[in-house]
Short mmCIF file of C-alpha atoms and ligand atoms in Angstrom, two decimals:
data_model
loop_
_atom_site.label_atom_id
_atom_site.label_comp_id
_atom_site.label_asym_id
_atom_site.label_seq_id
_atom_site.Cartn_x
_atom_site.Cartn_y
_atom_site.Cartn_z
CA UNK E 261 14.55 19.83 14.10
CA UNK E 262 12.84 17.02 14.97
CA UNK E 263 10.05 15.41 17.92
CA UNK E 264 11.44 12.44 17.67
CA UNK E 265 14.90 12.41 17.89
CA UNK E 266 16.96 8.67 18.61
CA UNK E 267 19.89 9.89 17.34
CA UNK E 268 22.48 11.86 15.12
CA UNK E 269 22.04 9.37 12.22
CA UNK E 270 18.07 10.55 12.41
CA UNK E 271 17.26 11.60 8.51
CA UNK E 272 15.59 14.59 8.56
CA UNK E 273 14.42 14.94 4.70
CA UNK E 274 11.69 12.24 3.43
CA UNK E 275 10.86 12.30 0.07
CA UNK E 276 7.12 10.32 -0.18
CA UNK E 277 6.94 8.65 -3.80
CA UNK E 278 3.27 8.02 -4.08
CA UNK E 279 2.36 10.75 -1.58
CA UNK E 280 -0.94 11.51 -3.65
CA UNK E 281 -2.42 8.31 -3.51
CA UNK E 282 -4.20 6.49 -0.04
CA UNK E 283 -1.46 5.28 2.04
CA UNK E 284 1.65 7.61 1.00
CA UNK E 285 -1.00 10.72 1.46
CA UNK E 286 -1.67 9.95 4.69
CA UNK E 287 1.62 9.44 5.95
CA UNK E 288 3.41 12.11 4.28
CA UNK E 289 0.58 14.54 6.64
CA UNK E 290 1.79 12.01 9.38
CA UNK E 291 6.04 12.67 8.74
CA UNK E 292 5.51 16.70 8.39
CA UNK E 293 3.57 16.88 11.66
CA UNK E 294 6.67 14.89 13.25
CA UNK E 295 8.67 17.76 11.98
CA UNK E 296 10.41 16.17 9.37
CA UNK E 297 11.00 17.88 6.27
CA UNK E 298 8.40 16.64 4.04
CA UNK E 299 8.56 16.37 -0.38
CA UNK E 300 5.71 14.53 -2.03
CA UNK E 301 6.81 12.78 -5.41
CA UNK E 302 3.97 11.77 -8.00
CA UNK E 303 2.69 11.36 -11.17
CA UNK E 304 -0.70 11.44 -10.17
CA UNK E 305 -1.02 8.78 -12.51
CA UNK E 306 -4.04 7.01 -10.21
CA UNK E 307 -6.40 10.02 -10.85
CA UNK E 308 -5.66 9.07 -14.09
CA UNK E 309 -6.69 5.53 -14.02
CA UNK E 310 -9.76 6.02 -12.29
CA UNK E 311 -11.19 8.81 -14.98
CA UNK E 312 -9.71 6.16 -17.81
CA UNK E 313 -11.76 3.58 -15.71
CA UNK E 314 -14.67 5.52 -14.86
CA UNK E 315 -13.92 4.84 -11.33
CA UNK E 316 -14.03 7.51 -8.20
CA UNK E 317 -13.31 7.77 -4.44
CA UNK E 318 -16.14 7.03 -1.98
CA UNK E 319 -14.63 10.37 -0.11
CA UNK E 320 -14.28 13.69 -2.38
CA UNK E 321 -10.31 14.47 -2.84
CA UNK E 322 -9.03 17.62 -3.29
CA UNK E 323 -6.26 18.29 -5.50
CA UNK E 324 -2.80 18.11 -4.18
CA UNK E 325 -2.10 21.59 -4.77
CA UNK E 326 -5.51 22.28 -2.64
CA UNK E 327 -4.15 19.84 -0.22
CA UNK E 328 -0.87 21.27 0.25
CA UNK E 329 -2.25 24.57 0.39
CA UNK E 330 -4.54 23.59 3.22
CA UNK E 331 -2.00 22.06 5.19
CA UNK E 332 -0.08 24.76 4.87
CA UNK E 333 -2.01 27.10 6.39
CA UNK E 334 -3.59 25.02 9.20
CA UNK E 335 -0.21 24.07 10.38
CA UNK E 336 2.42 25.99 8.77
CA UNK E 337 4.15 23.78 7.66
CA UNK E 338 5.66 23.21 4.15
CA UNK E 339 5.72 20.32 1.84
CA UNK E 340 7.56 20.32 -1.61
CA UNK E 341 5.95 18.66 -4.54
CA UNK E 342 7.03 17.51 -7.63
CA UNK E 343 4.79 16.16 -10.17
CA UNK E 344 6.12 13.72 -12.62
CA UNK E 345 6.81 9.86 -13.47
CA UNK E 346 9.91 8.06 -11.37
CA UNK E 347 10.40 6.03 -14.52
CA UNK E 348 11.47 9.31 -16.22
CA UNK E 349 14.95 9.54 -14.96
CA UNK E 350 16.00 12.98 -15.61
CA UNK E 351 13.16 13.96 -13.52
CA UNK E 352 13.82 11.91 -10.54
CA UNK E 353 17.74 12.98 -11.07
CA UNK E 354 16.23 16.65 -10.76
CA UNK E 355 14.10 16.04 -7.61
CA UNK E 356 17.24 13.90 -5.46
CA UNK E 357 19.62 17.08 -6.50
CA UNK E 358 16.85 19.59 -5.47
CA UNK E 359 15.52 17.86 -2.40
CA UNK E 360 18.19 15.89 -1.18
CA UNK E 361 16.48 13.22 1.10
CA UNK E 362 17.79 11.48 3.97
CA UNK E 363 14.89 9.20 3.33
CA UNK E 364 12.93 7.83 0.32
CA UNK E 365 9.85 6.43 1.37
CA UNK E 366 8.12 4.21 -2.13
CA UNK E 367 4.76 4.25 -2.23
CA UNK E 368 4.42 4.87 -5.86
CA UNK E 369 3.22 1.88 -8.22
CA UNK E 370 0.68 0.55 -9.74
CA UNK E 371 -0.66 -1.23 -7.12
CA UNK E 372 -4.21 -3.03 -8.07
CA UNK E 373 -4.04 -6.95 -8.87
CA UNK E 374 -6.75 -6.35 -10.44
CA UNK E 375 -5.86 -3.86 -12.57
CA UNK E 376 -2.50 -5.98 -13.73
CA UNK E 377 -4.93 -8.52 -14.65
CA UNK E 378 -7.32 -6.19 -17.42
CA UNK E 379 -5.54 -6.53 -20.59
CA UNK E 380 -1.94 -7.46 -21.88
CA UNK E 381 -0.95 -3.54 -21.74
CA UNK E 382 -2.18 -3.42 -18.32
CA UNK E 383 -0.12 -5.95 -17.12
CA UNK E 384 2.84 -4.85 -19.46
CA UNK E 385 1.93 -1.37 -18.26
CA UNK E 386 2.15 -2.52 -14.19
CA UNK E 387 5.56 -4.20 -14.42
CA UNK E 388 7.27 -1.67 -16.29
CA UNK E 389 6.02 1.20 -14.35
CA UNK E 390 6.77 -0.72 -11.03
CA UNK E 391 9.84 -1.76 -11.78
CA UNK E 392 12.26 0.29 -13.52
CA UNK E 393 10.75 3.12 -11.28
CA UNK E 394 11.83 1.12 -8.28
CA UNK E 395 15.45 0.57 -10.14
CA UNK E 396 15.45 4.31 -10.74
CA UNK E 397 14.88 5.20 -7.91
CA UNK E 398 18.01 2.30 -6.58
CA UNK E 399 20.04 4.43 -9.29
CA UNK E 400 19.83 8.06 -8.13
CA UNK E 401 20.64 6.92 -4.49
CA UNK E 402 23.63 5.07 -6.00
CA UNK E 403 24.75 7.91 -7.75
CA UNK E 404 23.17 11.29 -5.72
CA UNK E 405 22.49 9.90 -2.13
CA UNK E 406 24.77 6.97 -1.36
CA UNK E 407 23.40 7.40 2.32
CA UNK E 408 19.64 7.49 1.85
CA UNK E 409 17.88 4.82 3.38
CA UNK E 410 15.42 3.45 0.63
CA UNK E 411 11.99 2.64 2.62
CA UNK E 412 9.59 0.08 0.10
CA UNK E 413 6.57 -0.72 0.31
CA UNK E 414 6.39 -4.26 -0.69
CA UNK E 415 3.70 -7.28 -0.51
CA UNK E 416 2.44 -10.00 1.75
CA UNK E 417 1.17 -11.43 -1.34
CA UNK E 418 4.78 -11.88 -2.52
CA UNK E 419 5.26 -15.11 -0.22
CA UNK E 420 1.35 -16.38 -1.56
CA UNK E 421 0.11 -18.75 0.81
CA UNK E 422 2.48 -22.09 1.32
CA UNK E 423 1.64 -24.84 3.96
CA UNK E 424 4.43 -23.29 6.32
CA UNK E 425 4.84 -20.45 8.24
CA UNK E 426 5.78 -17.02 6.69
CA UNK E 427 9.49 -15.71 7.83
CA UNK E 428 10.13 -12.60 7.67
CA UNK E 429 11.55 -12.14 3.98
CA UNK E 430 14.00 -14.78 4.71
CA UNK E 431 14.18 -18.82 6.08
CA UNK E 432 17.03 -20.90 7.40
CA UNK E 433 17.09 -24.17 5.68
CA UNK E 434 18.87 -27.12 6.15
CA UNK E 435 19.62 -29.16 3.03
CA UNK E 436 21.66 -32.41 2.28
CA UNK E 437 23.50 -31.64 5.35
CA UNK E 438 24.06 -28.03 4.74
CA UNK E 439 22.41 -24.69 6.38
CA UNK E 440 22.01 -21.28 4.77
CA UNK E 441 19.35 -18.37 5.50
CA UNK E 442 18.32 -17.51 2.06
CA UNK E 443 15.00 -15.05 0.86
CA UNK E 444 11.68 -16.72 1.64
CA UNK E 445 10.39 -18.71 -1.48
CA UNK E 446 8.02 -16.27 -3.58
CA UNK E 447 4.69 -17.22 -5.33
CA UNK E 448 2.67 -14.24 -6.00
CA UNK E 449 -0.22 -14.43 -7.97
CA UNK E 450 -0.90 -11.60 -10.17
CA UNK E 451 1.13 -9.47 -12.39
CA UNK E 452 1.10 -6.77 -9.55
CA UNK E 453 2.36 -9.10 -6.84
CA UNK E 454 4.84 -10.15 -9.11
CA UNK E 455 6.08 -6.86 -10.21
CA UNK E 456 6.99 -6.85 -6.53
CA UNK E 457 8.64 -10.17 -6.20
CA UNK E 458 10.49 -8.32 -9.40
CA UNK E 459 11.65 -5.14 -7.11
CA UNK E 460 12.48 -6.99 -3.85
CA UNK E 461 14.98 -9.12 -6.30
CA UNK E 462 16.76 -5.76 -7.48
CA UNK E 463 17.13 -3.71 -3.98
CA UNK E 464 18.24 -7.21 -2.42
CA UNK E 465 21.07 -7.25 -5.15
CA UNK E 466 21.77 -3.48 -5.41
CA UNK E 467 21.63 -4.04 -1.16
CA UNK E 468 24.54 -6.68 -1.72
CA UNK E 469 26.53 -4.67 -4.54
CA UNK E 470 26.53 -0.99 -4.29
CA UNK E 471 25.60 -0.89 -0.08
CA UNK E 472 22.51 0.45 -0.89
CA UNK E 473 20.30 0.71 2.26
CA UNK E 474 17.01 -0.40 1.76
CA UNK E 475 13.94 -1.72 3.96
CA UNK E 476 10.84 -3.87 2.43
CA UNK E 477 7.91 -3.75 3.96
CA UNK E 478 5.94 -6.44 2.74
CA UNK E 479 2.47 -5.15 4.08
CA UNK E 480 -0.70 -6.40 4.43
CA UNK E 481 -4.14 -5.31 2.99
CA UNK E 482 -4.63 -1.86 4.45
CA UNK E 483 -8.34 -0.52 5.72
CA UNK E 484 -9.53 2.84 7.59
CA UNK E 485 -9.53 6.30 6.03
CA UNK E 486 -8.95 8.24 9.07
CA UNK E 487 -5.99 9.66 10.61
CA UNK E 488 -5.17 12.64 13.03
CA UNK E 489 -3.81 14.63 10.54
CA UNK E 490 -6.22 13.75 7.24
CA UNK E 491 -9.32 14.36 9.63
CA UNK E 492 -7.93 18.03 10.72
CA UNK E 493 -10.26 19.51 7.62
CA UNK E 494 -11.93 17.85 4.89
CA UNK E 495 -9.96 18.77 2.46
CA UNK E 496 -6.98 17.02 3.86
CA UNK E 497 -9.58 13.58 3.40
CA UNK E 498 -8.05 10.15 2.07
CA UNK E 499 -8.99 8.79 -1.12
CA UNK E 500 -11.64 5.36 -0.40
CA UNK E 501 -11.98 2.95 -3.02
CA UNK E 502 -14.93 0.91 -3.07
CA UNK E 503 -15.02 -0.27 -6.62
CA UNK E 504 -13.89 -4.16 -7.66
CA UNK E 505 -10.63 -3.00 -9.04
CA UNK E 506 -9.46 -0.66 -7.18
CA UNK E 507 -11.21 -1.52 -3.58
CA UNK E 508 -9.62 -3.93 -0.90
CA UNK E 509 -11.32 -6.34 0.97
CA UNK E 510 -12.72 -4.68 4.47
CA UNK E 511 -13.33 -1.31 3.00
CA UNK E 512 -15.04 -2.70 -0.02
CA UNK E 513 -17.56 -4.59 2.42
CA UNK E 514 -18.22 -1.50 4.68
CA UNK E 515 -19.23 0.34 1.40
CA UNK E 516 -21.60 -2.66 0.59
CA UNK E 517 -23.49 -2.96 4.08
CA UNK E 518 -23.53 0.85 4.02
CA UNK E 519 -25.71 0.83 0.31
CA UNK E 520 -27.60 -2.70 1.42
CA UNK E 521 -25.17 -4.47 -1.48
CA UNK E 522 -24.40 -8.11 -0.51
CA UNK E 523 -21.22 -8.69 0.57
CA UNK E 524 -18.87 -9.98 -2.19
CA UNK E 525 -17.12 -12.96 -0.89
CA UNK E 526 -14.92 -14.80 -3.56
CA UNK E 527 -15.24 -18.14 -3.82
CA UNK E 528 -15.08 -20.02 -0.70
CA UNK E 529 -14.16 -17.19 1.28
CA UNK E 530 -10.81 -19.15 3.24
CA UNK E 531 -8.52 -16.38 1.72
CA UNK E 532 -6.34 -15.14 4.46
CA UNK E 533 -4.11 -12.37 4.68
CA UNK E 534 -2.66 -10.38 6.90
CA UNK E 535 -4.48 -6.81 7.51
CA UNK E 536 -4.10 -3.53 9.18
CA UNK E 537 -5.48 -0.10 9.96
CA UNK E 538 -4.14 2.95 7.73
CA UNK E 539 -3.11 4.54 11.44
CA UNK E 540 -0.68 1.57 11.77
CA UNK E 541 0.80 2.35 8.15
CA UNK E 542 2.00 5.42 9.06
CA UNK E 543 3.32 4.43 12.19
CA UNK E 544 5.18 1.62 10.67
CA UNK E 545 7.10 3.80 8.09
CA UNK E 546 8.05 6.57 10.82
CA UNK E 547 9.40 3.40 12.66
CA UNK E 548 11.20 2.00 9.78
CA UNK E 549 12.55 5.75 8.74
CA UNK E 550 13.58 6.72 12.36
CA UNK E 551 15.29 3.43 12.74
CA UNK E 552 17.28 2.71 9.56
CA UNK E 553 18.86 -0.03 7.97
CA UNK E 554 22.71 -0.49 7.12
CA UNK E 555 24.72 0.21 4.55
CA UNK E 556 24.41 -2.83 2.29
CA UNK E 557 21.24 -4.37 4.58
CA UNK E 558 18.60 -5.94 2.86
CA UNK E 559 15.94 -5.40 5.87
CA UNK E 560 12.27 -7.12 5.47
CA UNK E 561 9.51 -6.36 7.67
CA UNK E 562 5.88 -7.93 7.66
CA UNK E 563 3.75 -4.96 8.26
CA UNK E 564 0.27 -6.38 9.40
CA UNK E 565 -1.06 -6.57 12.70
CA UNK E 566 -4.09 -9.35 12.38
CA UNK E 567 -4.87 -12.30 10.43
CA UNK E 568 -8.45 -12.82 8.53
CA UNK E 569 -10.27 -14.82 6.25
CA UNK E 570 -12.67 -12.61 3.98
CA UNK E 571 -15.55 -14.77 5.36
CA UNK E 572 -14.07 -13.98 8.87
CA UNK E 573 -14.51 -9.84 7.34
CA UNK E 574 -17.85 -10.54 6.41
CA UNK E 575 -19.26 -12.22 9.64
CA UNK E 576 -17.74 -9.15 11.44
CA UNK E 577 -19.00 -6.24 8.91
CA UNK E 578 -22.36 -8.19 9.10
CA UNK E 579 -22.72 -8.01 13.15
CA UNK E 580 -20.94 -4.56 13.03
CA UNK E 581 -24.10 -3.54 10.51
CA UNK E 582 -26.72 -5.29 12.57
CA UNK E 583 -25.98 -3.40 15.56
CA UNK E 584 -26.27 -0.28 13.70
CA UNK E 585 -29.67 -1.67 12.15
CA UNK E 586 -29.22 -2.91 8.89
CA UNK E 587 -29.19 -5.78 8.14
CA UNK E 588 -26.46 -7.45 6.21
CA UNK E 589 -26.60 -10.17 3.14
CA UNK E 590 -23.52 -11.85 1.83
CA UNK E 591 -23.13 -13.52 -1.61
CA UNK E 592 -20.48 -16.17 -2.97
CA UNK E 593 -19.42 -14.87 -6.26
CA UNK E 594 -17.72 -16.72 -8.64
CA UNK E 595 -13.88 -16.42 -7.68
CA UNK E 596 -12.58 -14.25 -10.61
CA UNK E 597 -8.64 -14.79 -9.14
CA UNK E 598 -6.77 -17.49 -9.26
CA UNK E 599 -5.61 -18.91 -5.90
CA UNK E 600 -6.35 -20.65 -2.86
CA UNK E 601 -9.75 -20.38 -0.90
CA UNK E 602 -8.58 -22.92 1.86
CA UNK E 603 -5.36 -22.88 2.82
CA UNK E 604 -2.86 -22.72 6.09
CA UNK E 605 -1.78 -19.22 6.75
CA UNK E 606 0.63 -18.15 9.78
CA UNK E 607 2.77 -14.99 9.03
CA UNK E 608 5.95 -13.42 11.51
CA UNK E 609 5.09 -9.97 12.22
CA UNK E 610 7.34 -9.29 15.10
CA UNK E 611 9.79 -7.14 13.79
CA UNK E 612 7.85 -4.25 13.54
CA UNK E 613 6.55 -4.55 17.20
CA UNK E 614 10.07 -4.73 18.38
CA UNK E 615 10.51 -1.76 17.02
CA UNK E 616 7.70 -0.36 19.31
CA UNK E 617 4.78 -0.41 16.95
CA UNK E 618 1.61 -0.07 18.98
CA UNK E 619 -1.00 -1.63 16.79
CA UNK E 620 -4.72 -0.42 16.29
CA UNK E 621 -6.74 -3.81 16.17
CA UNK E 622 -9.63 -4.34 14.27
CA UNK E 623 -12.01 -3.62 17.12
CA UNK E 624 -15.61 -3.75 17.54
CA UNK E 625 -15.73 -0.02 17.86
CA UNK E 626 -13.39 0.62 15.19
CA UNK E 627 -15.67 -1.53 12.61
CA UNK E 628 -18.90 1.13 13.81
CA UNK E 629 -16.95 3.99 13.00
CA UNK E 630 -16.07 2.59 9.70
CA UNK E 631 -19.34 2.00 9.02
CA UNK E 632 -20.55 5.10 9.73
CA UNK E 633 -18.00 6.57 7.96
CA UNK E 634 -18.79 5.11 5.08
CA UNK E 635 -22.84 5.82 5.61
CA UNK E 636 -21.65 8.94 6.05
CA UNK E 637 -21.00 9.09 1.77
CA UNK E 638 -23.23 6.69 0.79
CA UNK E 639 -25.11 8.56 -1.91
CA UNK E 640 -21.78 8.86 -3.56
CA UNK E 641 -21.37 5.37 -4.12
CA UNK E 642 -21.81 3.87 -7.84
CA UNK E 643 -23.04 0.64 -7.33
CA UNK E 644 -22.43 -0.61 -10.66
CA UNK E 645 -18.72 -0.62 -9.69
CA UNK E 646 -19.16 -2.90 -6.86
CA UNK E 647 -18.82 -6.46 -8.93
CA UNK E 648 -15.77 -7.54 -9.53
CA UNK E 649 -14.81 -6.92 -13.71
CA UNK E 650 -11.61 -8.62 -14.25
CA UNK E 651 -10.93 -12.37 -14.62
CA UNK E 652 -7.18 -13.74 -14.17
CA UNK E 653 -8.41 -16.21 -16.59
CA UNK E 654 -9.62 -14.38 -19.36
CA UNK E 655 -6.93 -11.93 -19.44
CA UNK E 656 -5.73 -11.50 -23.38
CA UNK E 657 -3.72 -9.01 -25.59
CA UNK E 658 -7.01 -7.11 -26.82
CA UNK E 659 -7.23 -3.89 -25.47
CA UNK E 660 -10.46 -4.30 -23.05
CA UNK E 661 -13.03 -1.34 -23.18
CA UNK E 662 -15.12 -1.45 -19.65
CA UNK E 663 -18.38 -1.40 -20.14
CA UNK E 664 -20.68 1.13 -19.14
P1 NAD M 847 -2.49 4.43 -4.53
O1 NAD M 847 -2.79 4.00 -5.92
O2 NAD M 847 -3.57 5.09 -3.74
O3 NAD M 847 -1.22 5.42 -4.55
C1 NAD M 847 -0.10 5.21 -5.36
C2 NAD M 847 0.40 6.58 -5.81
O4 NAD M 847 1.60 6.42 -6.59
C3 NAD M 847 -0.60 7.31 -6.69
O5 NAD M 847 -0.84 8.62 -6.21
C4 NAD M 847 0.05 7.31 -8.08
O6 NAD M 847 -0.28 8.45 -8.83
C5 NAD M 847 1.54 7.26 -7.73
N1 NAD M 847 2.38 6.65 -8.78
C6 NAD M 847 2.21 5.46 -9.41
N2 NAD M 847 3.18 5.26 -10.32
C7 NAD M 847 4.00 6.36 -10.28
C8 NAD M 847 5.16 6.75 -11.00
N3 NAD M 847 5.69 5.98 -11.94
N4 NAD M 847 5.74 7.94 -10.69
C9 NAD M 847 5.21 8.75 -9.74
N5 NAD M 847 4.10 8.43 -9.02
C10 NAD M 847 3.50 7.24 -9.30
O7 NAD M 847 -1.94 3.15 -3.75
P2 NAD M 847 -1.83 2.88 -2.16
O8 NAD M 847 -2.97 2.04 -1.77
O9 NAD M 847 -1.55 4.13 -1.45
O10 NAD M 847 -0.53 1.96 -2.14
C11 NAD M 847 0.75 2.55 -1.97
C12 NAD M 847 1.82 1.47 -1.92
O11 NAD M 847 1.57 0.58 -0.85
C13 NAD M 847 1.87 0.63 -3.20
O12 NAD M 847 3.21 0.35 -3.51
C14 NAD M 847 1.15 -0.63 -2.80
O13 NAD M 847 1.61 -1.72 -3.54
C15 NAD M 847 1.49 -0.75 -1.33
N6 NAD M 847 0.46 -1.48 -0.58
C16 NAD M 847 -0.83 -1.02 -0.52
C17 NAD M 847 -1.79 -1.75 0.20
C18 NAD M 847 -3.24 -1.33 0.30
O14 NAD M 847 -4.04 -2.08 0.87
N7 NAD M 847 -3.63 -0.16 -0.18
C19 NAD M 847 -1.41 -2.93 0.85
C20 NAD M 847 -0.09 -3.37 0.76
C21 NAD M 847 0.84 -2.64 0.04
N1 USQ M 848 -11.74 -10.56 -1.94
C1 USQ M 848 -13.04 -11.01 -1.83
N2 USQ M 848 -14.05 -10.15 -2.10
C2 USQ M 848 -13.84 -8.86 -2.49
C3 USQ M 848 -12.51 -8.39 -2.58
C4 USQ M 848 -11.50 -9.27 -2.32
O1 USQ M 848 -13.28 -12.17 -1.47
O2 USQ M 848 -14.81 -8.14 -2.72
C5 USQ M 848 -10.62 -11.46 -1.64
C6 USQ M 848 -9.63 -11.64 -2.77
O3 USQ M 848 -10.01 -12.68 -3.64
C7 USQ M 848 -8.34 -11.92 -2.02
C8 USQ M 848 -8.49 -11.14 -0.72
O4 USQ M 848 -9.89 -10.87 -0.59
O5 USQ M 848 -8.26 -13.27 -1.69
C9 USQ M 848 -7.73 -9.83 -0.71
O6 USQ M 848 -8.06 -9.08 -1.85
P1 USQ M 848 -7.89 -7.49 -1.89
O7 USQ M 848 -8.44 -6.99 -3.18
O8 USQ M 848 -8.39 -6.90 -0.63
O9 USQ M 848 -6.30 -7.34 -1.81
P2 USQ M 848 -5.16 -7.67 -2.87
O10 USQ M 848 -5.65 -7.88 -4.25
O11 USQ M 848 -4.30 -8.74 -2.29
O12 USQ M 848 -4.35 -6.29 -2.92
C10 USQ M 848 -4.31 -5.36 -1.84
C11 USQ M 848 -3.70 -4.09 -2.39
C12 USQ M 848 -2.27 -4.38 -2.84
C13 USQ M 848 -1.50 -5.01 -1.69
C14 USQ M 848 -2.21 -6.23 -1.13
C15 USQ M 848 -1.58 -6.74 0.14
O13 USQ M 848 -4.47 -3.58 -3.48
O14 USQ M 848 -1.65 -3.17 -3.25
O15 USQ M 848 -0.24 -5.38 -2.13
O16 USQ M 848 -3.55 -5.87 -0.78
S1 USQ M 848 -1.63 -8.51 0.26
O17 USQ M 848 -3.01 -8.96 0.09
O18 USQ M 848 -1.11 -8.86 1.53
O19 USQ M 848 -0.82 -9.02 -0.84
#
């Protein structure tokens, strides 16, 4: 039974792959408070990494048995979980037969650029795990759920940043005479935001062959920590990474006004991308679920709501931290990517809007709260994880140890 019913073809069960980690934890709370019938899917293969990288939250997480225990009995409602890897097929076979979703919303790679970018196994480690999960997970809806509407979380950084406006996953070009609408050109730049150029490849195809339904949302850089349901009891509370591989621009430079660390701008600090507030995630899937694609549609949504350069973030964490009386530094450090610090960047983002999406913008008061959020935890912070560790130039097959 569900709130928000459109209509018959409304799928009811939503399996969350990823629904341990910061975005697909927060919206699986978000789907099982709509009433939908709620199974979380992972490997909880990110706890891993940070131990194996020394790394931690700036927010204490429970475990996800703690978490689904709490929920449980603060709402009564029920969410199934099944711990293990996608990429093991007999196990994902198991969870489709036993859960049978409506939905499958993917949330569950390797996500850090970063990361891809340590060592040759890291990288080698990142594309496998991203994408024959993803083309498991393409397989058990061909041959379990033929109706299941595949939801993806995809990449801005798939489309990089060319000297032309961004499309919505696909452009209409006129060539020699000739007109087609073919997929927007791709040029990501790690072997993360590849592995994702990789996966929007195969659901396009498996899209075209078998009718699979699928929707890509090519999002932005996510920031917040908060939303209604996480901040019901702490321990419902997101994970908040701070540290230089795991942490993402805005939240990373809340945590360093809130410990009086310069901010970390890369470079020249023209980067743009497209951002948005963790509320907005959640909204954007229960959009994209509630309104699904066709059989054999290929949908693409860009799922940001505002543009910024990181020195844009830092002037606006810096007056956000004066207000609140301390004063804020920023340093240029070296540029450890590779890519463009001054570019053109104007992204489509209307799709999502037209589906009603009411967007939380980065607001003055929004940026406070953050802050004080992140005051809030402070003494938790490590600030020897702060600096970025991992150079896209010096990747190399030996194993790297991180230093203490
Ligand atoms: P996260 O690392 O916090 O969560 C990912 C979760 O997936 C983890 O709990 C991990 O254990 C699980 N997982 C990874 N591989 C798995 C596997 N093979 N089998 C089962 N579970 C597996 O990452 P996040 O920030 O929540 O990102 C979620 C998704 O959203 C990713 O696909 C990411 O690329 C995308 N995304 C994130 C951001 C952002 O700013 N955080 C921005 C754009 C897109
Ligand atoms: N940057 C800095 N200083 C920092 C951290 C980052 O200048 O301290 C710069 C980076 O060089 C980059 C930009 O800020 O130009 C964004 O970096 P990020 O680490 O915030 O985000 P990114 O590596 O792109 O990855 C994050 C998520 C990833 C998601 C992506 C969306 O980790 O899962 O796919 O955002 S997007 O950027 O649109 O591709």
């Amino acid at each position: 039974s569900h709130q928000t019913s459109t209509g018959p073809s409304e799928p009811k069960r939503v399996m969350v792959i990823g629904g341990d980690g910061y975005c697909g934890w927060a919206t699986a709370l978000h789907l099982s408070n709509k009433n939908y019938e709620v199974a979380i899917v992972d490997s909880l293969v990110r706890r891993l990494f940070d131990h194996q990288l020394g790394l931690d939250s700036l927010t204490p997480i429970s475990s996800i048995h703690n978490r689904i225990r709490r929920w449980k009995s603060l709402t009564g409602k029920t969410i199934q979980l099944f711990i293990g890897d996608i990429c093991d097929f007999e196990f994902l076979s198991e969870t489709f037969n036993s859960f049978e979703p409506d939905a499958v919303v993917h949330f569950g790679e390797q996500r850090s650029a970063p990361y891809s970018m340590i060592d040759r196994s890291r990288a080698v480690f990142t594309q496998n795990n991203n994408v024959i999960g993803t083309l498991n997970v393409l397989f058990a809806i061909k041959e379990f759920r033929e109706e299941c509407h595949l939801v993806k979380l995809g990449t801005m950084g798939e489309y990089g940043t060319p000297n032309i406006d961004i499309e919505e996953g696909y452009i209409t070009i006129t060539h020699n005479g000739r007109t087609d609408t073919l997929p927007y050109p791709k040029q990501a730049s790690s072997f993360y935001h590849l592995s994702k150029v990789h996966d929007s490849n195969n659901i396009a195809f498996t899209c075209k062959a078998w009718g699979i339904r699928a929707t890509d949302l090519n999002q932005g850089v996510v920031y917040g920590v908060r939303t209604d349901e996480t901040e019901m009891h702490e321990e419902l509370c997101n994970r908040f990474d701070y540290d230089g591989v795991f942490g993402t621009a805005l939240n990373r430079f809340c945590v360093q006004a809130a410990v009086g660390h310069a901010l970390t701008v890369y470079g020249k600090g023209g980067q743009t991308r497209g951002y948005l507030d963790i509320r907005d995630t959640v909204q954007c899937v229960e959009l994209a679920i509630a309104n699904p694609a066709q059989r054999g549609e290929f949908r693409v949504f860009n799922q940001f709501t505002e543009q910024f350069s990181v020195n844009e973030l830092a002037a606006l964490v810096t007056k956000a931290g004066e207000k609140l009386g301390f004063p804020v530094e920023t340093i240029s450090v070296p540029n450890p990517r590779v890519e463009a610090e001054e570019h053109y960047y104007n992204a489509k983002h209307t799709k999502l809007i037209e589906l009603g999406l009411q967007p939380h913008l980065l607001s003055d008061s929004l940026l406070d709260s953050l802050l004080n959020f992140t005051v809030k935890y402070k003494d938790r912070v490590d600030t020897k994880q702060i600096m970025p560790s991992v150079s896209w130039r010096k990747i190399g097959v030996k194993p790297k140890t991180i230093a203490a």
